GROMACS .gro file of C-alpha atoms in nm:
model
   89
    1UNK     CA    1   8.493  13.114   8.603
    2UNK     CA    2   8.600  12.783   8.758
    3UNK     CA    3   8.927  12.609   8.697
    4UNK     CA    4   8.965  12.246   8.609
    5UNK     CA    5   9.076  12.024   8.898
    6UNK     CA    6   9.441  11.928   8.904
    7UNK     CA    7   9.557  11.567   8.941
    8UNK     CA    8   9.658  11.633   9.302
    9UNK     CA    9   9.320  11.779   9.397
   10UNK     CA   10   9.153  11.654   9.711
   11UNK     CA   11   8.943  11.351   9.635
   12UNK     CA   12   9.153  11.248   9.337
   13UNK     CA   13   9.239  10.878   9.365
   14UNK     CA   14   9.605  10.798   9.408
   15UNK     CA   15   9.765  10.633   9.110
   16UNK     CA   16   9.926  10.299   9.179
   17UNK     CA   17  10.213  10.177   8.968
   18UNK     CA   18  10.178   9.836   8.808
   19UNK     CA   19  10.451   9.615   8.950
   20UNK     CA   20  10.545   9.282   8.800
   21UNK     CA   21  10.512   8.969   9.014
   22UNK     CA   22  10.894   8.957   9.044
   23UNK     CA   23  10.909   9.324   9.150
   24UNK     CA   24  10.645   9.253   9.414
   25UNK     CA   25  10.839   8.950   9.538
   26UNK     CA   26  11.162   9.148   9.565
   27UNK     CA   27  10.994   9.448   9.724
   28UNK     CA   28  10.823   9.235   9.989
   29UNK     CA   29  11.135   9.036  10.073
   30UNK     CA   30  11.353   9.347  10.086
   31UNK     CA   31  11.108   9.523  10.317
   32UNK     CA   32  11.122   9.223  10.554
   33UNK     CA   33  11.500   9.188  10.531
   34UNK     CA   34  11.775   9.365  10.719
   35UNK     CA   35  11.948   9.466  10.398
   36UNK     CA   36  11.959   9.432  10.023
   37UNK     CA   37  12.246   9.187  10.064
   38UNK     CA   38  12.033   8.959  10.283
   39UNK     CA   39  11.742   8.982  10.039
   40UNK     CA   40  11.971   8.896   9.747
   41UNK     CA   41  12.114   8.596   9.931
   42UNK     CA   42  11.764   8.473  10.024
   43UNK     CA   43  11.656   8.488   9.659
   44UNK     CA   44  11.985   8.355   9.523
   45UNK     CA   45  12.039   8.661   9.303
   46UNK     CA   46  12.300   8.933   9.293
   47UNK     CA   47  12.289   9.260   9.482
   48UNK     CA   48  12.294   9.433   9.143
   49UNK     CA   49  11.972   9.256   9.044
   50UNK     CA   50  11.805   9.369   9.367
   51UNK     CA   51  11.919   9.726   9.299
   52UNK     CA   52  11.792   9.713   8.940
   53UNK     CA   53  11.446   9.601   9.053
   54UNK     CA   54  11.430   9.865   9.327
   55UNK     CA   55  11.534  10.136   9.080
   56UNK     CA   56  11.254  10.026   8.847
   57UNK     CA   57  11.002  10.018   9.132
   58UNK     CA   58  11.101  10.370   9.238
   59UNK     CA   59  11.078  10.487   8.875
   60UNK     CA   60  10.726  10.346   8.848
   61UNK     CA   61  10.620  10.531   9.163
   62UNK     CA   62  10.777  10.852   9.031
   63UNK     CA   63  10.595  10.809   8.698
   64UNK     CA   64  10.270  10.771   8.893
   65UNK     CA   65  10.339  11.105   9.063
   66UNK     CA   66  10.427  10.944   9.396
   67UNK     CA   67  10.807  10.950   9.417
   68UNK     CA   68  10.997  10.775   9.697
   69UNK     CA   69  11.358  10.822   9.800
   70UNK     CA   70  11.434  10.543  10.043
   71UNK     CA   71  11.324  10.220  10.208
   72UNK     CA   72  11.087  10.388  10.450
   73UNK     CA   73  10.919  10.571  10.161
   74UNK     CA   74  10.873  10.246   9.972
   75UNK     CA   75  10.734  10.084  10.286
   76UNK     CA   76  10.477  10.361  10.324
   77UNK     CA   77  10.374  10.337   9.957
   78UNK     CA   78  10.351   9.957   9.972
   79UNK     CA   79  10.131   9.981  10.281
   80UNK     CA   80   9.913  10.252  10.123
   81UNK     CA   81   9.866  10.042   9.810
   82UNK     CA   82   9.797   9.717   9.994
   83UNK     CA   83  10.106   9.549   9.852
   84UNK     CA   84  10.223   9.450  10.201
   85UNK     CA   85  10.061   9.437  10.541
   86UNK     CA   86  10.206   9.505  10.881
   87UNK     CA   87  10.135   9.144  10.974
   88UNK     CA   88  10.371   9.011  10.706
   89UNK     CA   89  10.654   9.241  10.808
   0.00000   0.00000   0.00000
């Protein structure tokens, strides 16, 4: 008797979350910036707005089964998914 493959089986494609254009813009700028405060100032928005977008981005990755806890984790996921390149950082 064989078992059905699980979603995290080898060869299973990774699920990418669908980010909005604004989420992508904020993610990319934040990854290039020294801090959330700098990213917020560059975009002319509040730090709270940056935090809200990053919380939603992390939630989307978690829902896709690929949770991230910090900036380096988001950088790795963004690189894996082709959302950013090393050249633009």
